[in-house]
mmCIF file with all atom_site columns, C-alpha atoms (C1' of nucleotides) in Angstrom:
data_model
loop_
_atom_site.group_PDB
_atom_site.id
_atom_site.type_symbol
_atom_site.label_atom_id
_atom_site.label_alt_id
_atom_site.label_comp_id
_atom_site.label_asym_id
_atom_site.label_entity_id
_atom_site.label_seq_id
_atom_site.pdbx_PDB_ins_code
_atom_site.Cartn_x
_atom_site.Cartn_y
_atom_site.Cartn_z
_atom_site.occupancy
_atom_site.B_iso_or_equiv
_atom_site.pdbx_formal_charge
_atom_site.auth_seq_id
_atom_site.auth_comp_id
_atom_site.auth_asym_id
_atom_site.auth_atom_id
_atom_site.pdbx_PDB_model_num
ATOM 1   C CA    . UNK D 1 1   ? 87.867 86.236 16.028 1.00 91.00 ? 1   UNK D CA    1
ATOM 2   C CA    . UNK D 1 2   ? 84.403 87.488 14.700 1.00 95.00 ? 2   UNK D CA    1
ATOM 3   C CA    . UNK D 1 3   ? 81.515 88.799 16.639 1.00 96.00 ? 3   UNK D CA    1
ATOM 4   C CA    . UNK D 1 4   ? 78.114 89.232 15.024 1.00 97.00 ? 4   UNK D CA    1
ATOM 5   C CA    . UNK D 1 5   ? 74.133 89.056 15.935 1.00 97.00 ? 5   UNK D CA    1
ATOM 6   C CA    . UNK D 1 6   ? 70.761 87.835 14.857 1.00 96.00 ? 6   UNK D CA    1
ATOM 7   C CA    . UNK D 1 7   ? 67.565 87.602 15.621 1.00 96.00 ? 7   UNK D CA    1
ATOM 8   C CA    . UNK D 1 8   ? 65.567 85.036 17.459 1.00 96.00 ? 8   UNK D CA    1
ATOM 9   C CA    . UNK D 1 9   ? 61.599 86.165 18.500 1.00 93.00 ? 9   UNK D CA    1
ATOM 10  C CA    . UNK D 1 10  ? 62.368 88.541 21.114 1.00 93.00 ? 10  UNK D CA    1
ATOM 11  C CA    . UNK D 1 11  ? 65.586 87.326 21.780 1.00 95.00 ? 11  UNK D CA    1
ATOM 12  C CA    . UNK D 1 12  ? 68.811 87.813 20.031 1.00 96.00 ? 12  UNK D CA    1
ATOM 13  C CA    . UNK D 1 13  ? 72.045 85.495 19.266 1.00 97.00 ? 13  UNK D CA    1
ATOM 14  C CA    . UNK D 1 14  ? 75.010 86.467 19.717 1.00 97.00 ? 14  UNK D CA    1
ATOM 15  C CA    . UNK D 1 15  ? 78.072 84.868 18.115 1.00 97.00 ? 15  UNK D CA    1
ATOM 16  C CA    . UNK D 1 16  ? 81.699 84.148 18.803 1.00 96.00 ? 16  UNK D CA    1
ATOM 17  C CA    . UNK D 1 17  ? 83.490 82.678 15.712 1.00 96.00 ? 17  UNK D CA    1
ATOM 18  C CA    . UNK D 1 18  ? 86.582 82.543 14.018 1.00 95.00 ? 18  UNK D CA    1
ATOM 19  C CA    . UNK D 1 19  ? 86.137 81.034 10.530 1.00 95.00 ? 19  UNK D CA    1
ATOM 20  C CA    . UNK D 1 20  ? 84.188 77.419 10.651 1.00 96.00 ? 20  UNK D CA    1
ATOM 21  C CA    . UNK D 1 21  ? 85.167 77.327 14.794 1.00 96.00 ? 21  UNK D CA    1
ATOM 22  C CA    . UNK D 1 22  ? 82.319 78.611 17.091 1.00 97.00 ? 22  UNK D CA    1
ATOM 23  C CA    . UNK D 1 23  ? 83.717 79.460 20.145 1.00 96.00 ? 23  UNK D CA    1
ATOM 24  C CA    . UNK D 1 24  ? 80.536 81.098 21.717 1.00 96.00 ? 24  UNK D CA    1
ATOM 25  C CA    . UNK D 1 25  ? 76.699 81.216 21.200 1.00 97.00 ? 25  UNK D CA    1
ATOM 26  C CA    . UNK D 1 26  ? 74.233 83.327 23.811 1.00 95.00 ? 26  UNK D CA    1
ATOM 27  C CA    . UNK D 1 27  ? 70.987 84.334 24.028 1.00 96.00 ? 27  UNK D CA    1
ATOM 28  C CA    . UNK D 1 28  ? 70.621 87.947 24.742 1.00 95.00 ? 28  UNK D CA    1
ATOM 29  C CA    . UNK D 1 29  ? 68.391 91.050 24.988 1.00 94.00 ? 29  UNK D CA    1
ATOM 30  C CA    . UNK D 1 30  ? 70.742 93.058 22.943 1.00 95.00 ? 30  UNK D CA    1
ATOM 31  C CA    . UNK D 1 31  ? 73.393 91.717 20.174 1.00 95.00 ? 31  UNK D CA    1
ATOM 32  C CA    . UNK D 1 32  ? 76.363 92.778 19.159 1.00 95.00 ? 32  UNK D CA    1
ATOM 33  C CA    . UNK D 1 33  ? 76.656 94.094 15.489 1.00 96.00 ? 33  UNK D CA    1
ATOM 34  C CA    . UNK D 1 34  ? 78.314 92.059 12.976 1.00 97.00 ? 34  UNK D CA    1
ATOM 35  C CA    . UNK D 1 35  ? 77.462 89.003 10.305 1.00 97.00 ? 35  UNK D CA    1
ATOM 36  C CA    . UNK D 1 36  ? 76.968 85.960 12.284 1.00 97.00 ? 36  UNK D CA    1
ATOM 37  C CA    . UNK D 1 37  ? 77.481 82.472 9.878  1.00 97.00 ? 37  UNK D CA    1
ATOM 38  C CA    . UNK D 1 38  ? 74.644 82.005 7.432  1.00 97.00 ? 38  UNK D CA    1
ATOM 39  C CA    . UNK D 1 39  ? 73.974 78.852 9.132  1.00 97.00 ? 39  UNK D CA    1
ATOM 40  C CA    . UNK D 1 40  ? 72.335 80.783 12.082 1.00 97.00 ? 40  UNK D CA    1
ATOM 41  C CA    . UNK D 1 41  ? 70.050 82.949 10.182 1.00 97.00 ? 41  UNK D CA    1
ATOM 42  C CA    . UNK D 1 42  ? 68.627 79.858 8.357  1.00 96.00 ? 42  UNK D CA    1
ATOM 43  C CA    . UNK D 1 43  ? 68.739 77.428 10.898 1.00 97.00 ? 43  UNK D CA    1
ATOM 44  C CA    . UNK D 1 44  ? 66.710 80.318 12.969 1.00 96.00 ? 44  UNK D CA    1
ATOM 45  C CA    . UNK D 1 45  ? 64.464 81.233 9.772  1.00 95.00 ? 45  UNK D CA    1
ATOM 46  C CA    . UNK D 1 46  ? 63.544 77.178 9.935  1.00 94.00 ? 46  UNK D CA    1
ATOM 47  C CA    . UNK D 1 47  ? 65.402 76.896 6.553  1.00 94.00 ? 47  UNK D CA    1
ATOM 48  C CA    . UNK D 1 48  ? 68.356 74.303 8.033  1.00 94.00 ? 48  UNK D CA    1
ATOM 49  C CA    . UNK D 1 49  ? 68.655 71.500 10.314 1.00 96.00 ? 49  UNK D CA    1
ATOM 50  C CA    . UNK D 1 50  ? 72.180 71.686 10.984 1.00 95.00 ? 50  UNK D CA    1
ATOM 51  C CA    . UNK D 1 51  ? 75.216 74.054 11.330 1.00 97.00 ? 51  UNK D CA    1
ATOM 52  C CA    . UNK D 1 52  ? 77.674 71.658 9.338  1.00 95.00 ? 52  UNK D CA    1
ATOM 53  C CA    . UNK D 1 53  ? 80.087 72.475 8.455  1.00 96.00 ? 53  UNK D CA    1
ATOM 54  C CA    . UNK D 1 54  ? 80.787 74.593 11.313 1.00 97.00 ? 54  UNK D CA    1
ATOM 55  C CA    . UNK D 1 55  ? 82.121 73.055 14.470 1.00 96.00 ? 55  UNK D CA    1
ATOM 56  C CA    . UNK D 1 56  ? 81.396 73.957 18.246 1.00 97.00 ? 56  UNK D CA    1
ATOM 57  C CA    . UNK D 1 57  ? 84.744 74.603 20.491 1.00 95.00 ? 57  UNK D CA    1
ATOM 58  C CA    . UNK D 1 58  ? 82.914 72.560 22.892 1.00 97.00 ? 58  UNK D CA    1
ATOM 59  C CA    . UNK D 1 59  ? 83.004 69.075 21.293 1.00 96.00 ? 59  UNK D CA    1
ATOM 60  C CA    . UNK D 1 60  ? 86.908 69.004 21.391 1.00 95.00 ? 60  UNK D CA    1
ATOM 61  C CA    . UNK D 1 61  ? 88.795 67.327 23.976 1.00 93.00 ? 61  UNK D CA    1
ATOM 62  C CA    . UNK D 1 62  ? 88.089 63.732 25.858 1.00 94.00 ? 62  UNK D CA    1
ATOM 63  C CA    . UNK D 1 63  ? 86.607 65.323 28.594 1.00 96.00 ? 63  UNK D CA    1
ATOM 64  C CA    . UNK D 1 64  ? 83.507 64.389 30.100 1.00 97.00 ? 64  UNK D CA    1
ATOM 65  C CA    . UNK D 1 65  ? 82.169 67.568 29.093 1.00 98.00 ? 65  UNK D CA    1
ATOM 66  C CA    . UNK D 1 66  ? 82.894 66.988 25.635 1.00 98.00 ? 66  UNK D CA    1
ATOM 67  C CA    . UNK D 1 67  ? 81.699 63.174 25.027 1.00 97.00 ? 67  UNK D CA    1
ATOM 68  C CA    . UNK D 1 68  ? 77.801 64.835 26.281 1.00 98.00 ? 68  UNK D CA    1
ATOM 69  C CA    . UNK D 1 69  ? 78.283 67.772 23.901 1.00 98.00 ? 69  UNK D CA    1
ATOM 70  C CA    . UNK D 1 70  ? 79.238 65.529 20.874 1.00 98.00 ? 70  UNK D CA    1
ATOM 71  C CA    . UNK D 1 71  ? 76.614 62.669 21.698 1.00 98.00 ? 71  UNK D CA    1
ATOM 72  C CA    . UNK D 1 72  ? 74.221 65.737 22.594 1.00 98.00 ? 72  UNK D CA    1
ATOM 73  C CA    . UNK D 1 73  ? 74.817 66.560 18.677 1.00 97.00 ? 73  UNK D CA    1
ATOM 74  C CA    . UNK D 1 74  ? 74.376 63.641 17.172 1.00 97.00 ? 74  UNK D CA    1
ATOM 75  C CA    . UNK D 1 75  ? 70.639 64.227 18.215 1.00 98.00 ? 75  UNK D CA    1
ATOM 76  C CA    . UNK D 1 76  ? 68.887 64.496 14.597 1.00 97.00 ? 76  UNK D CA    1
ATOM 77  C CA    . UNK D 1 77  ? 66.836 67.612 13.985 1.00 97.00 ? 77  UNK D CA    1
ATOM 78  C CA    . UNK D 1 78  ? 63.283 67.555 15.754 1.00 96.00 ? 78  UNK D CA    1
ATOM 79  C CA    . UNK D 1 79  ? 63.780 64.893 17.967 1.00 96.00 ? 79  UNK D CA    1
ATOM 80  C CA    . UNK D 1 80  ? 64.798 64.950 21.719 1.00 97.00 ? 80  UNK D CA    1
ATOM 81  C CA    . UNK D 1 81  ? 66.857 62.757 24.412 1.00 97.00 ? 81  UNK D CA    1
ATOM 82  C CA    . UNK D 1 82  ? 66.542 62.442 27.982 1.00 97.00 ? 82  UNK D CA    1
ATOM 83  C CA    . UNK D 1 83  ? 69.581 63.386 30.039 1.00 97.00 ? 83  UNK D CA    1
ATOM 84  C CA    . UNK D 1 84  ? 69.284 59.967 31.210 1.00 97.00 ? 84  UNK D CA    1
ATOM 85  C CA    . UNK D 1 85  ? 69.897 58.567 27.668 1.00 97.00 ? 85  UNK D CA    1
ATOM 86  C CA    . UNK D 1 86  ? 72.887 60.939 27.449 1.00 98.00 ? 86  UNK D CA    1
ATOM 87  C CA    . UNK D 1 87  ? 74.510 59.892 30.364 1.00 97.00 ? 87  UNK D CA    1
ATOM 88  C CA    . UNK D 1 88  ? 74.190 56.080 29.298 1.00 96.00 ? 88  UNK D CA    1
ATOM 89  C CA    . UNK D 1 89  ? 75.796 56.643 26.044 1.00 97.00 ? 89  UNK D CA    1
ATOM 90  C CA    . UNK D 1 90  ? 78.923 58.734 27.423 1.00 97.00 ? 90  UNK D CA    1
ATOM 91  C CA    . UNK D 1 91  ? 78.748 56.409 30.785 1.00 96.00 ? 91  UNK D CA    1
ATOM 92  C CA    . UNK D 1 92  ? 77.759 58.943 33.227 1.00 97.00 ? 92  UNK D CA    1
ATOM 93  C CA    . UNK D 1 93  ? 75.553 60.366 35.236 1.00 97.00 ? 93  UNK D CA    1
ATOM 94  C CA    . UNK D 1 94  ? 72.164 62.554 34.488 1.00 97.00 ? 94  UNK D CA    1
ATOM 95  C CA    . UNK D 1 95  ? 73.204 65.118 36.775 1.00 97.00 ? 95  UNK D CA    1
ATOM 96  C CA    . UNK D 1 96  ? 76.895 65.737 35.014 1.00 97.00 ? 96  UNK D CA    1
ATOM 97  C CA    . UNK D 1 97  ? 74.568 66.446 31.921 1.00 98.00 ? 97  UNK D CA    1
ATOM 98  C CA    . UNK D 1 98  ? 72.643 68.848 33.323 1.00 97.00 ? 98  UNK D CA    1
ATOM 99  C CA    . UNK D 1 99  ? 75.475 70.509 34.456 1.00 97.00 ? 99  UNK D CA    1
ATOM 100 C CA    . UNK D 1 100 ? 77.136 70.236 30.802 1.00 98.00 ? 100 UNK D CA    1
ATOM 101 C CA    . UNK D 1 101 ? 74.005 71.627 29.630 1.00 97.00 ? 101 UNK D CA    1
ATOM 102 C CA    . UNK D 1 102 ? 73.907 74.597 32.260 1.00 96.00 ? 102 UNK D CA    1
ATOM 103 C CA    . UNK D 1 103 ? 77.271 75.361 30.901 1.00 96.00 ? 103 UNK D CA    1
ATOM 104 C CA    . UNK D 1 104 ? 76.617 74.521 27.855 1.00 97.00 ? 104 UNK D CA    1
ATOM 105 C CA    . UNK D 1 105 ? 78.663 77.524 25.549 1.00 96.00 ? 105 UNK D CA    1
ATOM 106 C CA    . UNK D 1 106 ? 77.485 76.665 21.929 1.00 97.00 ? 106 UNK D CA    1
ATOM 107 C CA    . UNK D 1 107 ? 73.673 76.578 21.993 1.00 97.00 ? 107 UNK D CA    1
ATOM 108 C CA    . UNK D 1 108 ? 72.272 75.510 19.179 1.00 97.00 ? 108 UNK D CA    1
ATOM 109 C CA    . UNK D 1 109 ? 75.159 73.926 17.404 1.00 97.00 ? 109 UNK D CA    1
ATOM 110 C CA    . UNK D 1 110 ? 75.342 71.664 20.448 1.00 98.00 ? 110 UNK D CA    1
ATOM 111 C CA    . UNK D 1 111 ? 71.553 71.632 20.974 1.00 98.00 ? 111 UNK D CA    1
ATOM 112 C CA    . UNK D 1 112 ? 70.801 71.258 24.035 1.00 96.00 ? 112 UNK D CA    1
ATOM 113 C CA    . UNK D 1 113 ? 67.133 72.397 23.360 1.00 97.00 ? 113 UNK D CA    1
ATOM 114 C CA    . UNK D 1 114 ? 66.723 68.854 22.618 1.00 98.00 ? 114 UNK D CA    1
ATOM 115 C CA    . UNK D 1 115 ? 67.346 67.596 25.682 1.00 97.00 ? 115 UNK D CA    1
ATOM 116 C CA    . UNK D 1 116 ? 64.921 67.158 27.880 1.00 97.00 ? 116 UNK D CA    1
ATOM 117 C CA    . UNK D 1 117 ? 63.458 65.651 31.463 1.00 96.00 ? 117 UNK D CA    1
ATOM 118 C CA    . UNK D 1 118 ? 62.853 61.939 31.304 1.00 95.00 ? 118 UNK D CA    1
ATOM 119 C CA    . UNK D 1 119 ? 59.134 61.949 31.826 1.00 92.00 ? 119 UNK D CA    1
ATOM 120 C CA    . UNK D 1 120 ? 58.577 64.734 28.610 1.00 92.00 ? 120 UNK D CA    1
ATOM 121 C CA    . UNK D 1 121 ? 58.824 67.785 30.388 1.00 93.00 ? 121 UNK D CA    1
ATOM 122 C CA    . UNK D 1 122 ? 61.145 70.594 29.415 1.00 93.00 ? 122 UNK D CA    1
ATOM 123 C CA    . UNK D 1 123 ? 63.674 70.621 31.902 1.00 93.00 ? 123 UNK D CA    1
ATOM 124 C CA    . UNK D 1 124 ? 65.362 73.891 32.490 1.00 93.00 ? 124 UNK D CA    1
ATOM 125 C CA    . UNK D 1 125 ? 67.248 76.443 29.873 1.00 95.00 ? 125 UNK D CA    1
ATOM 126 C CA    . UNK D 1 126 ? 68.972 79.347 30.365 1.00 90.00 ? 126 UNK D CA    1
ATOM 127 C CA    . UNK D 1 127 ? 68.597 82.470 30.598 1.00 91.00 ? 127 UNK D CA    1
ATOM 128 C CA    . UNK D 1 128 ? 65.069 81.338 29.877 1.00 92.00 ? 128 UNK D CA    1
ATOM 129 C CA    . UNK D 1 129 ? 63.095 77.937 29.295 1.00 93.00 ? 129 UNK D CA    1
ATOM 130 C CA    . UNK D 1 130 ? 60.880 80.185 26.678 1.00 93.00 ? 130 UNK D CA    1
ATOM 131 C CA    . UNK D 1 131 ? 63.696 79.451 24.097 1.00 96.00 ? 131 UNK D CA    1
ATOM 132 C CA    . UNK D 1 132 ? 63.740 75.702 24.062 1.00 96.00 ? 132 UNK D CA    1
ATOM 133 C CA    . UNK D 1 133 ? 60.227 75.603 23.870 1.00 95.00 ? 133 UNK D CA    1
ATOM 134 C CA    . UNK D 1 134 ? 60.351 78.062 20.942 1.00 96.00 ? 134 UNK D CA    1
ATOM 135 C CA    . UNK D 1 135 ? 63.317 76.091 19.091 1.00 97.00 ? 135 UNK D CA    1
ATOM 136 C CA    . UNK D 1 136 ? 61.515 72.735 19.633 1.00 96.00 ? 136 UNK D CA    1
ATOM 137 C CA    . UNK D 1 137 ? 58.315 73.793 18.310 1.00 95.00 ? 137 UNK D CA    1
ATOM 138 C CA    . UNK D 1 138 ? 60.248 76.073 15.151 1.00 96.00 ? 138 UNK D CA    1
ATOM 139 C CA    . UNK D 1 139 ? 61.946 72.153 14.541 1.00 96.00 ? 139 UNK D CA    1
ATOM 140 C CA    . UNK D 1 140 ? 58.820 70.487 14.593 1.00 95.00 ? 140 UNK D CA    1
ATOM 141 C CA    . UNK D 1 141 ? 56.572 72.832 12.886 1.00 95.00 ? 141 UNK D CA    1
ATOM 142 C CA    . UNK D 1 142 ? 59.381 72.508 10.112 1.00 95.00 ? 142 UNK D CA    1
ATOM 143 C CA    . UNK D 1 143 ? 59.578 68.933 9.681  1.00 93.00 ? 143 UNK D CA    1
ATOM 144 C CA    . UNK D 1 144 ? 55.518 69.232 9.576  1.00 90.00 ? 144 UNK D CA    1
ATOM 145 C CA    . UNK D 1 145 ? 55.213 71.741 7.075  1.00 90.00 ? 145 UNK D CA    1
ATOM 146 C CA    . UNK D 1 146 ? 58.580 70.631 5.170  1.00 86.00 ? 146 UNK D CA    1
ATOM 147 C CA    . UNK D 1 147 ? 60.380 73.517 5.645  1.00 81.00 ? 147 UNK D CA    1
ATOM 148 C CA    . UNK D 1 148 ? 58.329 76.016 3.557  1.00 64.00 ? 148 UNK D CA    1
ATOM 149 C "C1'" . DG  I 2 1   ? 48.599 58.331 40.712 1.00 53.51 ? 1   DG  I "C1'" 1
ATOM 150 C "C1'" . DC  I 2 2   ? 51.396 61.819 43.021 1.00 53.51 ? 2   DC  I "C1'" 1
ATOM 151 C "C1'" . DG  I 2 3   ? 55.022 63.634 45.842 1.00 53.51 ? 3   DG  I "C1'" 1
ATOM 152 C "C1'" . DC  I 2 4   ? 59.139 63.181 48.578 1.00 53.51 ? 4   DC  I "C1'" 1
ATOM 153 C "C1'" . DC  I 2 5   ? 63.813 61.747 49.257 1.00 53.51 ? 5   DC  I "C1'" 1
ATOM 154 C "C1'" . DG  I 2 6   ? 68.201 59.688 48.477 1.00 53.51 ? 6   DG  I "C1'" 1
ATOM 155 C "C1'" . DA  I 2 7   ? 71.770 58.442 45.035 1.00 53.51 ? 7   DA  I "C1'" 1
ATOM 156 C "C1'" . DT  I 2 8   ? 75.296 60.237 42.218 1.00 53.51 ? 8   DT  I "C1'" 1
ATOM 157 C "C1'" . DC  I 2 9   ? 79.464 62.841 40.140 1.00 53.51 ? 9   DC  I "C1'" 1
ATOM 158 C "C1'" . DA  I 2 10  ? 82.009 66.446 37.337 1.00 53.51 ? 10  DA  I "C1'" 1
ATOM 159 C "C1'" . DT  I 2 11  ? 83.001 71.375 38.197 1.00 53.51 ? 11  DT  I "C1'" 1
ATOM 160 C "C1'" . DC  I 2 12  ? 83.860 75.450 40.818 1.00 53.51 ? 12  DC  I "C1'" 1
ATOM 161 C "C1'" . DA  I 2 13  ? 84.973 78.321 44.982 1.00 53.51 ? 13  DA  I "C1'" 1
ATOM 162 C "C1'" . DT  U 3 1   ? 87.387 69.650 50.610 1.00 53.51 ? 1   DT  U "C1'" 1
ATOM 163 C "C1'" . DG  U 3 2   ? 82.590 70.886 50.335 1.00 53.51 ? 2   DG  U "C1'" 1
ATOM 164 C "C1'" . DA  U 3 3   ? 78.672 72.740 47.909 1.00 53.51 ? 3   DA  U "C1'" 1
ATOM 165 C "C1'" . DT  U 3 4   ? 76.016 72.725 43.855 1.00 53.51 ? 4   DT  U "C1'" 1
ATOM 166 C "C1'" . DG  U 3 5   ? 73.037 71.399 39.929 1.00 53.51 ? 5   DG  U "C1'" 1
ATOM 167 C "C1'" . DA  U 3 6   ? 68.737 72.310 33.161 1.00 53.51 ? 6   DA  U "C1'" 1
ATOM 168 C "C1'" . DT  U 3 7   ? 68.100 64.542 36.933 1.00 53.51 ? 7   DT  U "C1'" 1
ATOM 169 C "C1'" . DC  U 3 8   ? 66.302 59.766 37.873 1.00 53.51 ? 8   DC  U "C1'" 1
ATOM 170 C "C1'" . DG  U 3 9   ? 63.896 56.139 40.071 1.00 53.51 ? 9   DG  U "C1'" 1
ATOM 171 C "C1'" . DG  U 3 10  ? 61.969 53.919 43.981 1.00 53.51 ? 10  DG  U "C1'" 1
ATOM 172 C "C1'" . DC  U 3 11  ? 58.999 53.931 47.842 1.00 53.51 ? 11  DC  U "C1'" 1
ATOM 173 C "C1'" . DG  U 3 12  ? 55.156 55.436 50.827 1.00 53.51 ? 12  DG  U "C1'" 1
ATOM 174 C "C1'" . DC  U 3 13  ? 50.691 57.350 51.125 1.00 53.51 ? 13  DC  U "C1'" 1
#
DNA sequence: GCGCCGATCATCA
DNA sequence: TGATGATCGGCGC
């Protein structure tokens, strides 16, 4: 198992890995030191739209849990979902996605950024609803400006 | 049009 | 077993 840390704004990333397998992505004031995948640094730089081919710890299993995190990641880059239109695709209900999302332990590679309230507003993130703001305006200022 | 309230269900303590 | 959510939709005003 690997640890490393990036930047993100004024926020940092902090990594869990082990080879392609993520086990563990955070937001935090202070990261760890250590290479995180090259897949974070560009998808954070707005240089990638996806973390393929690494693969979230999250999405395995036929739990609830992890039908929302893999339909949550089928979500192409710069759009959003509704946690209403998760549920109906993995046959549950909006509030069991929240929760998934609230406990959520591979940001970005599942991105839950792009999942939002039902009526366009933000919805919650943690530790702070700055983030998903920030990461859904880096995504669409990149498809915009084709990632220059 | 806006705000309140009840439904709903997988985890965790 | 009961409480708790990063919600949704309908109804009343």
């Amino acid at each position: 198992m690997r640890q490393g840390g990036c930047s993100f704004g004024l926020w940092k990333v902090a990594v869990d890995y082990d080879g392609q397998a993520v086990h563990r992505v955070r937001f935090v004031r202070t990261a760890p030191e250590g290479q995180v995948p090259v897949q974070f640094t560009m998808f954070l730089a707005g240089k990638g739209t996806g973390f393929s081919p690494l693969i979230s710890s999250a999405v395995s299993g036929d739990s609830v849990y992890a039908k929302i995190y893999r339909a949550v990641s089928e979500i192409p880059y710069g759009e959003t979902r509704s946690y209403g239109e998760i549920a109906k695709a993995v046959g549950t209900h909006p509030r069991v996605v929240g929760n998934a999302m609230a406990r959520n332990p591979t940001p970005l590679i599942v991105p839950c950024h792009r999942v939002i309230a039902a009526d366009g507003s933000p919805g919650g993130f943690s530790p702070d609803p700055e983030i998903k703001i920030s990461l859904l305006q880096l995504e669409k200022n990149m498809l915009k400006r084709g990632f220059s």
